[in-house]
Tab-separated table of C-alpha atoms and ligand atoms in Angstrom:
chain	number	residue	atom	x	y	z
A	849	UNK	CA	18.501	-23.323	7.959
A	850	UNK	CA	19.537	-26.177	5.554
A	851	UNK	CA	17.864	-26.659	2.169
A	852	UNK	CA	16.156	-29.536	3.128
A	853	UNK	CA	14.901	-28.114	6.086
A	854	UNK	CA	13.784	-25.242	4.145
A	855	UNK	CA	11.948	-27.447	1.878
A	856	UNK	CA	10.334	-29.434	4.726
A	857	UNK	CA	8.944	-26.142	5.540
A	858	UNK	CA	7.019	-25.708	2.289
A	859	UNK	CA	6.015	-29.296	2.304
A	860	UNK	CA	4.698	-29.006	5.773
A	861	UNK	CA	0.685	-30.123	5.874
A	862	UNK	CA	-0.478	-27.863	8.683
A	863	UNK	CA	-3.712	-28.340	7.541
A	864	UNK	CA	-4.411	-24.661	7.799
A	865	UNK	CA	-5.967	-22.563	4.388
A	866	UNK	CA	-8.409	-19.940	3.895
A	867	UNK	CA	-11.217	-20.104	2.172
A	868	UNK	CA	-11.478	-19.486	-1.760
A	869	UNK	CA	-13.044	-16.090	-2.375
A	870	UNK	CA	-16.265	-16.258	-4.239
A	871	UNK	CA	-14.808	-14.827	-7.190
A	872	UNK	CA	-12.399	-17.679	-7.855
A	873	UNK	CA	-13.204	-19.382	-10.984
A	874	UNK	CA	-11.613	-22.301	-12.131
A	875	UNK	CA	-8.975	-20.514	-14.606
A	876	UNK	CA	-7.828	-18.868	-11.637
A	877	UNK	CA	-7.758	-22.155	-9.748
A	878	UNK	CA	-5.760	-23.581	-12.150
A	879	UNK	CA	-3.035	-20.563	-12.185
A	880	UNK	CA	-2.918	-20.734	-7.976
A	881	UNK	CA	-2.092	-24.640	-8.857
A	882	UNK	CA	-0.089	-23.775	-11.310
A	883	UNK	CA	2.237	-21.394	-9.742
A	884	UNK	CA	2.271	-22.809	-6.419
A	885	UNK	CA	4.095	-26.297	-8.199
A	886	UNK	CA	6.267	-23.706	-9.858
A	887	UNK	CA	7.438	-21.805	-6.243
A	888	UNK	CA	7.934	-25.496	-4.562
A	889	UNK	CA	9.933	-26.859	-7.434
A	890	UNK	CA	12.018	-24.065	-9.011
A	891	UNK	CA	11.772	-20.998	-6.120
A	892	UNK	CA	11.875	-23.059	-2.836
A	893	UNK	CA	14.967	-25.095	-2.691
A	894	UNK	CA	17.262	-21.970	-4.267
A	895	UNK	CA	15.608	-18.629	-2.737
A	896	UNK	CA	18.583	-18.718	-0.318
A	897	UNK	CA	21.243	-19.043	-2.691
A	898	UNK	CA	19.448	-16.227	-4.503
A	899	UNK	CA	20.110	-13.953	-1.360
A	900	UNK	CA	23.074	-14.802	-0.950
A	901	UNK	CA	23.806	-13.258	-4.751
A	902	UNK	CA	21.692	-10.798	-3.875
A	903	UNK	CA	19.812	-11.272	-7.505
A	904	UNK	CA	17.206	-14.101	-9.211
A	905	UNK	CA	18.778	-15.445	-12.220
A	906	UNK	CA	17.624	-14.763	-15.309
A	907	UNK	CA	16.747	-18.449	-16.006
A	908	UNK	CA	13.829	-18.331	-13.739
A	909	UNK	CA	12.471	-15.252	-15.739
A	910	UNK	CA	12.828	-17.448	-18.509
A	911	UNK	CA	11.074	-21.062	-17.256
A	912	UNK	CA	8.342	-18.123	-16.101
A	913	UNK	CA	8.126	-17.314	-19.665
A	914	UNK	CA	7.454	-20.565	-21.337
A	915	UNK	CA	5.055	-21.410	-18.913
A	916	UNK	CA	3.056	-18.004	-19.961
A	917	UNK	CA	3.327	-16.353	-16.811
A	918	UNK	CA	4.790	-13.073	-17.477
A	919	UNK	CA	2.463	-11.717	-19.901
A	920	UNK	CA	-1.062	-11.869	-18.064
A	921	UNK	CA	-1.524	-8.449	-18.278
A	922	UNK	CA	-0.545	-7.819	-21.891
A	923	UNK	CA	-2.634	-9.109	-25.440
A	924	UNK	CA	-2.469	-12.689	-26.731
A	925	UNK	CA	-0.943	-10.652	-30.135
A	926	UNK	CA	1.911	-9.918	-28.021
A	927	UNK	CA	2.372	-13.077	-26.944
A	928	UNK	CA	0.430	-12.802	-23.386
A	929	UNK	CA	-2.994	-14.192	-21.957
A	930	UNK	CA	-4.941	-10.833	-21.461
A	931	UNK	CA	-5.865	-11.502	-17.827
A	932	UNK	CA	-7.262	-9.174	-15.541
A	933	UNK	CA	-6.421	-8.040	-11.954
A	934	UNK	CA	-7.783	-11.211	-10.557
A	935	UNK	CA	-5.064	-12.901	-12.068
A	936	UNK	CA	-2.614	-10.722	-10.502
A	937	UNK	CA	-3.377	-10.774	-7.365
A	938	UNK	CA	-3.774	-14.762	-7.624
A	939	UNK	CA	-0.202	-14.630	-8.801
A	940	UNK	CA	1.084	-12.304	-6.550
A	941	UNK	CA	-0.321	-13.824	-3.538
A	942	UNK	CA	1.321	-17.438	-4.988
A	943	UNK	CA	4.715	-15.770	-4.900
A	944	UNK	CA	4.105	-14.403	-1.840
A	945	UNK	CA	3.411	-17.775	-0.053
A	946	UNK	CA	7.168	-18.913	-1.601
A	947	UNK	CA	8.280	-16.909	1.688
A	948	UNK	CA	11.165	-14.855	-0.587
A	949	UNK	CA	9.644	-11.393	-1.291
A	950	UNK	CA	12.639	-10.325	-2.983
A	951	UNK	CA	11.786	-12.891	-5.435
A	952	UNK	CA	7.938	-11.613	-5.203
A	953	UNK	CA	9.194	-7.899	-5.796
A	954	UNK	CA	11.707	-8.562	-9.115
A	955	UNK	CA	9.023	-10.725	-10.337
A	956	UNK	CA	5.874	-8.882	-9.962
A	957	UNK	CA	7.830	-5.261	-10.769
A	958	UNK	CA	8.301	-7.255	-14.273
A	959	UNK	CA	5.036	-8.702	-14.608
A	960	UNK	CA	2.769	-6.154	-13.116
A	961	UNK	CA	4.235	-2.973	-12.052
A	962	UNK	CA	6.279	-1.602	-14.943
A	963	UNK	CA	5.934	-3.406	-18.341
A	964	UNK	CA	1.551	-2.905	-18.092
A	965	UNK	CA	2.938	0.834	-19.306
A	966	UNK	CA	3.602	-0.172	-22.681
A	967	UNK	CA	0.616	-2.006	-23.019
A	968	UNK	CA	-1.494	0.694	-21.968
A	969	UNK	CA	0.135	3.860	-22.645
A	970	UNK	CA	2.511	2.363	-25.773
A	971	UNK	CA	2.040	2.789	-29.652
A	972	UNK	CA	2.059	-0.694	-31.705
A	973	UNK	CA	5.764	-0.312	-32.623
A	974	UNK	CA	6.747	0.139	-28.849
A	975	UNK	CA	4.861	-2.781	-28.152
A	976	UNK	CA	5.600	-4.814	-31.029
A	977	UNK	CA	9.503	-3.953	-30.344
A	978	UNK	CA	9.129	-4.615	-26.662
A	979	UNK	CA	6.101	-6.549	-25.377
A	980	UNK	CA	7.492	-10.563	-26.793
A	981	UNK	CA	10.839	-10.566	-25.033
A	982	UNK	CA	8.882	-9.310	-21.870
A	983	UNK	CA	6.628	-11.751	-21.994
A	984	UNK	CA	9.242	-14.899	-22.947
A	985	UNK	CA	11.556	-13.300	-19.940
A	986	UNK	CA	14.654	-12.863	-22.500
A	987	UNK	CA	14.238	-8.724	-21.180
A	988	UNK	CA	13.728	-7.930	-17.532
A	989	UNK	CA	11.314	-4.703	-17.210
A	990	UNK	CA	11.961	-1.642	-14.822
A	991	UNK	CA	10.092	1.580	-13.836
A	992	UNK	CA	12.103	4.435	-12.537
A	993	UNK	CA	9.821	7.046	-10.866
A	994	UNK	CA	11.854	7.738	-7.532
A	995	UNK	CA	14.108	10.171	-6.842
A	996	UNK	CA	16.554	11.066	-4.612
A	997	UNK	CA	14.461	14.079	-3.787
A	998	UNK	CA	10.812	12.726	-4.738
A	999	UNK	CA	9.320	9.856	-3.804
A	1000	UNK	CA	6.612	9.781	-1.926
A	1001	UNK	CA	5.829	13.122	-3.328
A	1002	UNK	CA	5.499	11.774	-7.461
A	1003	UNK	CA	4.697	15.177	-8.429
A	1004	UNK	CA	8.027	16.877	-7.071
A	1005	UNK	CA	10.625	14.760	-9.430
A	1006	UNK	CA	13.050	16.812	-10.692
A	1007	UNK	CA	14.772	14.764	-13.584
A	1008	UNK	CA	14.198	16.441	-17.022
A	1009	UNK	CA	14.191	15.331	-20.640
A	1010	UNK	CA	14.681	18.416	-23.079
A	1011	UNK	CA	13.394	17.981	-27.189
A	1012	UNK	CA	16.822	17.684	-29.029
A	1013	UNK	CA	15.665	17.409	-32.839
A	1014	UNK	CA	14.634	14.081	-33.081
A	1015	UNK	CA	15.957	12.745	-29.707
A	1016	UNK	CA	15.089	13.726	-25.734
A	1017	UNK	CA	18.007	14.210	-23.674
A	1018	UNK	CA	17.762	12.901	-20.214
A	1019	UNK	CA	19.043	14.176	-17.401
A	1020	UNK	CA	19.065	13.349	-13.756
A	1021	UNK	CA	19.125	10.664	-11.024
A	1022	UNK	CA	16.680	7.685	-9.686
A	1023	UNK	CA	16.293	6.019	-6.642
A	1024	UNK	CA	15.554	2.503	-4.867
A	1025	UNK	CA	14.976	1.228	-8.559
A	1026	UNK	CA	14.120	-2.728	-8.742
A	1027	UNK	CA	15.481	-4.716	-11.297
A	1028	UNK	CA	17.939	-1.753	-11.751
A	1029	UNK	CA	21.190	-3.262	-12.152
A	1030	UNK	CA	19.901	-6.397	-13.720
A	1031	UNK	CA	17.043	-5.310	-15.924
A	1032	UNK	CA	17.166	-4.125	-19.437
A	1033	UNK	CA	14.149	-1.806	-20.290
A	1034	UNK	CA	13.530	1.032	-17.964
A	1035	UNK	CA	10.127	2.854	-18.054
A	1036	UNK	CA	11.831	6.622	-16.862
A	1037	UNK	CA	9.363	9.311	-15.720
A	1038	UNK	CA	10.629	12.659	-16.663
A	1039	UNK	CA	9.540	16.535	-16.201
A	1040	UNK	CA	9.340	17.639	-20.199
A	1041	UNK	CA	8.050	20.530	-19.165
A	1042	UNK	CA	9.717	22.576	-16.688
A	1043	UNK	CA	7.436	25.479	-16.561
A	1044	UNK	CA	4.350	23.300	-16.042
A	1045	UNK	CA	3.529	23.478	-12.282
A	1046	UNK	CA	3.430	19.434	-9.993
A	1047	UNK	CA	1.516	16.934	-11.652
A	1048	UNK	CA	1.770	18.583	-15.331
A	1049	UNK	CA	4.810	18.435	-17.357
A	1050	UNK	CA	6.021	14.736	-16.289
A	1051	UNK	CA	6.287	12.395	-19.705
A	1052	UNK	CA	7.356	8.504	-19.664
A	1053	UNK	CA	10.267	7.194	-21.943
A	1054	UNK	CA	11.972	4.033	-22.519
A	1055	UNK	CA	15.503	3.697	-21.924
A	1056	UNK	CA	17.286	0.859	-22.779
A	1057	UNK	CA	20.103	-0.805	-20.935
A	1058	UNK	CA	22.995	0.268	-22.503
A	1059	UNK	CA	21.727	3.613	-23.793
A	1060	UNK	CA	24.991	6.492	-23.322
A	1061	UNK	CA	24.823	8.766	-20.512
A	1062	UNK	CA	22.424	5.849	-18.515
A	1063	UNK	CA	24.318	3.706	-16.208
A	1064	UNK	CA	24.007	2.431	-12.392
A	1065	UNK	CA	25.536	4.637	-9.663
A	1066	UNK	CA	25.364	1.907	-7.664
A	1067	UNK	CA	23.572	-0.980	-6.369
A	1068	UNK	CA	21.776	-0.655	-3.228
A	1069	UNK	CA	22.386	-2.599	0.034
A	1070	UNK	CA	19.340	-3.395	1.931
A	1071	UNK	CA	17.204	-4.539	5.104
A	1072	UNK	CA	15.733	-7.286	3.397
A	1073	UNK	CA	14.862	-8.525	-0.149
A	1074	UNK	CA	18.297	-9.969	-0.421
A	1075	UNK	CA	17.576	-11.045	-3.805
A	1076	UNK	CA	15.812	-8.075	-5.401
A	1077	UNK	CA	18.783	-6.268	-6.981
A	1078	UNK	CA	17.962	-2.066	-6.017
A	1079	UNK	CA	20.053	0.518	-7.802
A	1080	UNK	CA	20.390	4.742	-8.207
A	1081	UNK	CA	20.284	5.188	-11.832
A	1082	UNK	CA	22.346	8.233	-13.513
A	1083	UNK	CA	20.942	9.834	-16.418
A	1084	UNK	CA	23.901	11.922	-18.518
A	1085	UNK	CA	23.118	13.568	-21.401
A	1086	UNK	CA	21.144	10.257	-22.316
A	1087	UNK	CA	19.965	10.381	-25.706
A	1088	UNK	CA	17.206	8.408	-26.715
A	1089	UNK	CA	14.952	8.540	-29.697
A	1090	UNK	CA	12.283	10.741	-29.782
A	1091	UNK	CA	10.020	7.450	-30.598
A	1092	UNK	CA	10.912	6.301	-27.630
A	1093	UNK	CA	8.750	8.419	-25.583
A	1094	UNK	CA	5.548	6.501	-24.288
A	1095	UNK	CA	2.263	7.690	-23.797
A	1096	UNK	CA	1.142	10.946	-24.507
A	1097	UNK	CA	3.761	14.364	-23.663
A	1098	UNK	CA	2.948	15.732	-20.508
A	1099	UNK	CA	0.496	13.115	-19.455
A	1100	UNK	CA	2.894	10.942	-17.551
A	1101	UNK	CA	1.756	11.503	-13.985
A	1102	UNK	CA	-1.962	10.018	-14.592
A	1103	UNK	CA	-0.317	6.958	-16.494
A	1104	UNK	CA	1.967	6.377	-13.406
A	1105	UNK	CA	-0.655	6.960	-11.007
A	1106	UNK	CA	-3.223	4.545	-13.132
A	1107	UNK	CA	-0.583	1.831	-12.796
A	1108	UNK	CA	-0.275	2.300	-9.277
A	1109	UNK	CA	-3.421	0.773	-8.927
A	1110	UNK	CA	-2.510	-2.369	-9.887
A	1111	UNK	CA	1.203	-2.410	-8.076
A	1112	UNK	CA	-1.007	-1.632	-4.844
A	1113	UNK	CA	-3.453	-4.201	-5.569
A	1114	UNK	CA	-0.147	-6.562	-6.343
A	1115	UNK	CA	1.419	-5.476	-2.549
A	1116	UNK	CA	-2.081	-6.552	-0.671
A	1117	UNK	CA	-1.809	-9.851	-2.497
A	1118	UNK	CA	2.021	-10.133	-1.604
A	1119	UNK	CA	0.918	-9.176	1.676
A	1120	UNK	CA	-1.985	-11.814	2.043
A	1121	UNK	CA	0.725	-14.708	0.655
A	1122	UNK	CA	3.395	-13.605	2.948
A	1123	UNK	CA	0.970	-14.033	6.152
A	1124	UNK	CA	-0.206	-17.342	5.386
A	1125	UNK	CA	3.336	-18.602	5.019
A	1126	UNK	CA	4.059	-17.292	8.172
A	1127	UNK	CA	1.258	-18.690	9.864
A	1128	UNK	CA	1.786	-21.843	8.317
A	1129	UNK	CA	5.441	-21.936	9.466
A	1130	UNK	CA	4.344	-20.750	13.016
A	1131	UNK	CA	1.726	-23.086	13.318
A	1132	UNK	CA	4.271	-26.037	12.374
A	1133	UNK	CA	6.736	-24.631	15.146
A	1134	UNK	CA	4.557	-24.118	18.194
A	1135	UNK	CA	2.907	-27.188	17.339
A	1136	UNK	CA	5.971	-29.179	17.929
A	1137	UNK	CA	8.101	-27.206	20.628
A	1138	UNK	CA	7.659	-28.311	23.618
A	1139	UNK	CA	7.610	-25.979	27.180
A	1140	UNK	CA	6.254	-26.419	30.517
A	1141	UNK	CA	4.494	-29.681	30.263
A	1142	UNK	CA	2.831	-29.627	27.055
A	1143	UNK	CA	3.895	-27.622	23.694
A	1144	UNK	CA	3.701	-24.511	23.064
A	1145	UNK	CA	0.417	-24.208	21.130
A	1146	UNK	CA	-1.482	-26.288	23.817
A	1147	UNK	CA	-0.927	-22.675	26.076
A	1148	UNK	CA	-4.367	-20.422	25.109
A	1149	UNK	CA	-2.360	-17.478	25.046
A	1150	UNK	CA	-0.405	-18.622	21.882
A	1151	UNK	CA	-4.057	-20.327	20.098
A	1152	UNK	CA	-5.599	-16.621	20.734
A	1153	UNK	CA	-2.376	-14.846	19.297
A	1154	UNK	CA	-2.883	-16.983	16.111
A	1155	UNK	CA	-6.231	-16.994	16.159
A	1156	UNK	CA	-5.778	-12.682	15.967
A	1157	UNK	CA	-3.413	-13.096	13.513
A	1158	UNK	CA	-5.486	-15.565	11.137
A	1159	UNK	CA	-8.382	-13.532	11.503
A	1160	UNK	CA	-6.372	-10.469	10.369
A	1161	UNK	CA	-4.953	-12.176	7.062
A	1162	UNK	CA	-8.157	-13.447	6.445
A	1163	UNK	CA	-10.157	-9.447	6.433
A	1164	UNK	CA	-6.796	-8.212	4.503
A	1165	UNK	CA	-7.050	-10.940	2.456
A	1166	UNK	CA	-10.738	-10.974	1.533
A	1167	UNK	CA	-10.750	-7.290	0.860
A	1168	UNK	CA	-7.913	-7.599	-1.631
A	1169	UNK	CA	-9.780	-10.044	-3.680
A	1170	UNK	CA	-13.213	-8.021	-3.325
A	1171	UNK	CA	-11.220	-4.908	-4.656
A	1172	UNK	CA	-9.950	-6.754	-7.780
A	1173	UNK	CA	-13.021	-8.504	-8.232
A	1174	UNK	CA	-14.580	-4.583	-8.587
A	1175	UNK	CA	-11.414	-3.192	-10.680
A	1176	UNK	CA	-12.106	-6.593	-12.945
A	1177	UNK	CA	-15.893	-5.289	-13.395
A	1178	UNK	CA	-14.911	-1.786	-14.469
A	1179	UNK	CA	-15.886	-0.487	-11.267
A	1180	UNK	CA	-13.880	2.980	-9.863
A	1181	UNK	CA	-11.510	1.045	-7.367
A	1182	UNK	CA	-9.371	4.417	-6.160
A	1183	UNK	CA	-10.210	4.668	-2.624
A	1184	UNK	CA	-10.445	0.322	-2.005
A	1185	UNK	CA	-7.043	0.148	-3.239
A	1186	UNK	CA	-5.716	2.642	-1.179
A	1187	UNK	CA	-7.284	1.201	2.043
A	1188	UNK	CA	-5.993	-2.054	0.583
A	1189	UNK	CA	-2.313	-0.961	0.192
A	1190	UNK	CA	-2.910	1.148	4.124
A	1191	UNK	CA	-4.292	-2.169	5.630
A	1192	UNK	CA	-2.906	-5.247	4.085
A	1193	UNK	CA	1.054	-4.426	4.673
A	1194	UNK	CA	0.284	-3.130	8.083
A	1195	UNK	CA	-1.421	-6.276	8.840
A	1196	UNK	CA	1.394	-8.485	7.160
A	1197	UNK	CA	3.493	-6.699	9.612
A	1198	UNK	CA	1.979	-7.407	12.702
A	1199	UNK	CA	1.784	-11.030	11.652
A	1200	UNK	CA	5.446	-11.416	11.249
A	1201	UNK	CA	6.458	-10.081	14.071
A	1202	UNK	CA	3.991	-11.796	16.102
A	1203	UNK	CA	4.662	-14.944	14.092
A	1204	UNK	CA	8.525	-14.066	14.858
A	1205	UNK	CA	7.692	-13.749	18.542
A	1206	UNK	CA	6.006	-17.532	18.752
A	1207	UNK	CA	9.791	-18.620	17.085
A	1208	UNK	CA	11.371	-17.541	20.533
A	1209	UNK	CA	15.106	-16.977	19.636
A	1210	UNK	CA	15.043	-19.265	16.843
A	1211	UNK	CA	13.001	-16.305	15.160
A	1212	UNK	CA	15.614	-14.117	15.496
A	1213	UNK	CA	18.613	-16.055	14.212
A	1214	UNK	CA	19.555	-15.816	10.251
A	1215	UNK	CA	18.784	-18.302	8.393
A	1216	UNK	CA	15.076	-18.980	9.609
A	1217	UNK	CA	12.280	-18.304	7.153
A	1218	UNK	CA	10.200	-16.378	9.350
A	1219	UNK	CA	13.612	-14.126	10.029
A	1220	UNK	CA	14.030	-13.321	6.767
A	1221	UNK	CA	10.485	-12.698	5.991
A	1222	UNK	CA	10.072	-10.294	8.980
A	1223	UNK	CA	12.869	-8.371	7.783
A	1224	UNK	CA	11.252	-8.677	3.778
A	1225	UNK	CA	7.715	-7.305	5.417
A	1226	UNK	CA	9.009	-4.197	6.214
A	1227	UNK	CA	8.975	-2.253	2.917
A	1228	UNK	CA	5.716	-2.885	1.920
A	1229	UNK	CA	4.152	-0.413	4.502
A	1230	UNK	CA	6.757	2.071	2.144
A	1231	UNK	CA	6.924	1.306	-1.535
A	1232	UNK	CA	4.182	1.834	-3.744
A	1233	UNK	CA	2.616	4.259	-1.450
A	1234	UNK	CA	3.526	4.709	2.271
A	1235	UNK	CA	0.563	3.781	4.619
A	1236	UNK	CA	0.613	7.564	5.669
A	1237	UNK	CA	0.226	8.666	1.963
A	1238	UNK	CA	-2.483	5.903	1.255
A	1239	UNK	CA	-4.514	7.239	5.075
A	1240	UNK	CA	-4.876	10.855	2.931
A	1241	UNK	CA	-5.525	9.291	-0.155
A	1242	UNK	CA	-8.604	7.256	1.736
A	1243	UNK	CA	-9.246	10.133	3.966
A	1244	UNK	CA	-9.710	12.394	0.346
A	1245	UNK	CA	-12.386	10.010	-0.803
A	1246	UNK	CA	-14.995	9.540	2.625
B	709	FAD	C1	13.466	-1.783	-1.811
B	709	FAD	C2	12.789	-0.681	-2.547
B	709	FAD	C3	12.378	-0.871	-3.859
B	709	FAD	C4	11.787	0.175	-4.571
B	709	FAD	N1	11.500	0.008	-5.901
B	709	FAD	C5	11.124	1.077	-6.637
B	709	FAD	C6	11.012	0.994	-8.061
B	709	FAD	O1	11.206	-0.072	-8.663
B	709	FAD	N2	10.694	2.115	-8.755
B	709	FAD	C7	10.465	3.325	-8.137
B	709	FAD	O2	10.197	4.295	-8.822
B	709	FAD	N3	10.550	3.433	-6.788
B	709	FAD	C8	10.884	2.362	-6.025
B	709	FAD	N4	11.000	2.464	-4.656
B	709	FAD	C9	10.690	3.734	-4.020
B	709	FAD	C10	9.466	3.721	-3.114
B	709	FAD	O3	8.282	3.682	-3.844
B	709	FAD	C11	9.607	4.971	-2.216
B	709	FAD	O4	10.614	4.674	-1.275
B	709	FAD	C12	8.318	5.338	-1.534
B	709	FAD	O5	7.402	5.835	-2.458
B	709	FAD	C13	8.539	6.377	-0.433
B	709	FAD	O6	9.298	7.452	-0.912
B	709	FAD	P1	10.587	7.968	-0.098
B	709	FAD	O7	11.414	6.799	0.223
B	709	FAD	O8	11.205	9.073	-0.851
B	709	FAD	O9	10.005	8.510	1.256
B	709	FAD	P2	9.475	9.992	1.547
B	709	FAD	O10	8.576	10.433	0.470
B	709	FAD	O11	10.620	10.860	1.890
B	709	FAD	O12	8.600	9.726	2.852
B	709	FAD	C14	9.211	9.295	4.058
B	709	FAD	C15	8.122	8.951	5.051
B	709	FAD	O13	7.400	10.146	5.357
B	709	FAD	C16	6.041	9.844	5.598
B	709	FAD	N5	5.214	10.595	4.640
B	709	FAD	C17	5.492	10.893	3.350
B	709	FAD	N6	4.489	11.574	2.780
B	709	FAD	C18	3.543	11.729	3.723
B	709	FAD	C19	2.252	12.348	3.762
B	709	FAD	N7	1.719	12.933	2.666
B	709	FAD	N8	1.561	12.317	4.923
B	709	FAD	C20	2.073	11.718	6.022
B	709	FAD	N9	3.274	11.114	6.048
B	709	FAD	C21	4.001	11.123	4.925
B	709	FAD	C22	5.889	8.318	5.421
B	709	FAD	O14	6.019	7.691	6.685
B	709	FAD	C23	7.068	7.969	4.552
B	709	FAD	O15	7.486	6.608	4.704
B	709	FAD	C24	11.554	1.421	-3.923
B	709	FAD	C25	11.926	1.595	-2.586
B	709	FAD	C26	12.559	0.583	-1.910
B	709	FAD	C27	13.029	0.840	-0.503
């Protein structure tokens, strides 16, 4: 699809919105506003190019920066706006509607999925050393959990850092790591104690890019999210400073799994943009192809599909918000996150294939938004928590 096309799409008044959750106030408003001009103007008319290099530039990162939105989660004496979860999932679901989740996933893996670990589990050096660039987008922010052998399973990683005087010595590999080839400070989980059994025994560390003994294996070729970059990570013999290990020894496992919450939160939102976009998009299409007689959405069978599909968006939607609205009041959020990140992808899924479907063939050739999108949809019912995992993790708590 051309550029203007694409941009047509965006444009497109369809007329079609859900309503405003109740817990909306008007700062948020103003940040949906706010980031929706920024997708149309600066995401919109170069997302393709962007998958096509198969990475976001580090410009955008930058324009993000001086307009303050990279450092919502972190403290104005940092340089960020001390939102809450609200704001997150306002943001994410913004991102989401821009119809590029690559973009979505190096963006909100910055913003909200690895650099909240220094402001919650750092000292006031770390994130006096780290926390400004962040925010101002001059340093792109990683987190390195997976393995080749551990994913889903956090507990079973195997890579170890060992106490070398005053350094740690990493060794070992990572997997499927966003931002990996392009990013610059890596949050590393790593067992420090090999005799402590699972969960015990994991620390976090920062590694910066450039550190010896940590380089990319190689960058990762994908399904979709053309313009996330994905990399396996080698760690050699990497020697970092022993300052440089975050959080508490040994207590790395219940920091990762605290920011999960929010990364899961951040998928339902992605989730909830993505299906409006492709709604939107569908309703555009089948309200201008024409077949037998009349177009397409004047046959019930398509109004009913939609219908299904809008009704869908709108429950995955409204329960994402209610869940942040309860993390936002201090309220113990485990199990509505987990049926958030088991419901919202799944739903997202459904939508853009069904949304796909309406396209006819057009839907299936490259270059189509809702094409590219169906393929993007796909990982969210893996990363952060595979649907299966989050079912026991709900199933634990009823
Ligand atoms: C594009 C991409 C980007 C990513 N970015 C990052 C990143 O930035 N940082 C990072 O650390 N990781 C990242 N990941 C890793 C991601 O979080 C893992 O892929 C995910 O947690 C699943 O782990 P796995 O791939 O090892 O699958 P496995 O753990 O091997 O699981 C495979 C499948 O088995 C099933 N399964 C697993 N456990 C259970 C269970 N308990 N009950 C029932 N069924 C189960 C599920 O269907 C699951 O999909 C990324 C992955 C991808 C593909």
């Amino acid at each position: 699809m051309s550029q203007q096309a694409l941009r047509a799409d965006l444009r497109s008044e369809t007329g079609f919105h859900l309503s405003d959750p109740l817990c909306m106030t008007e700062e948020l408003r103003m940040l949906r506003e706010q980031v929706r001009r920024f997708v149309e103007r600066e995401v919109a008319p170069h997302g393709e190019n962007w998958e096509a290099d198969g990475m976001v530039p580090r410009e955008i990162f930058l324009q993000m920066g001086e307009l303050g939105l990279l450092g919502m989660r972190h403290a104005e004496e940092h340089g960020g706006t001390a939102m809450g979860p609200l704001a997150s999932v306002v943001f994410a679901e913004e991102l989401g509607r821009s119809s590029f989740g690559g973009f979505t996933a190096t963006v909100t893996v910055h913003t909200d999925m690895s650099s909240p670990h220094i402001s919650i589990s750092g000292n006031e050096e770390q994130k006096r050393r780290y926390l400004p660039d962040i925010i101002a987008g001059r340093k792109v922010c990683a987190v390195a959990v997976t393995e080749p052998w551990a994913g889903s399973d956090v507990a079973g990683l195997k890579t170890r850092a060992a106490r070398d005087g005053d350094s740690w010595v990493i060794n070992g590999a990572k997997m499927f790591i966003t931002n990996g080839v392009h990013g610059d400070v890596f949050i590393v989980a790593a067992r420090t104690d090999p005799a402590a059994k699972g969960s015990r025994g994991i620390s976090l560390f920062i590694v910066e890019k450039g550190t010896p003994g940590f380089s990319v294996a190689r960058k990762l070729d994908k399904h979709g999210w053309l313009c996330s970059d994905t990399a396996e990570l080698v760690f050699q013999d990497c020697r970092v400073p022993a300052e440089n290990l975050l959080g508490q020894e040994g207590r790395g496992f219940y920091a990762i799994m605290g920011t999960f919450q929010n990364e899961r939160l951040v998928i339902g939102a992605m989730a909830s943009g993505e299906a409006q976009k492709a709604i939107e998009l569908t309703l555009d299409y089948v309200r201008s192809r024409t077949a037998f007689g009349g177009t397409l959405w004047s046959l019930q069978a398509t109004r009913q599909k939609l219908a299904e599909l809008v009704s869908k968006t709108a429950a995955a939607r409204a329960l994402t918000y209610q869940t942040a609205a309860l993390e936002e009041a201090g309220h113990d959020t485990s199990r509505d996150v987990s049926i958030v990140k088991a419901y919202a992808p799944e739903v997202l899924h459904e939508v853009v294939h069904g949304c796909l479907q309406l396209h006819g063939g057009t839907g299936y050739m490259r270059g189509t938004a809702i094409e590219r999108m169906a393929r993007d949809a796909r990982i969210l019912m893996i990363g952060g928590g595979a649907t299966e995992v989050m079912l026991e993790e709900v199933a634990k708590r009823i």
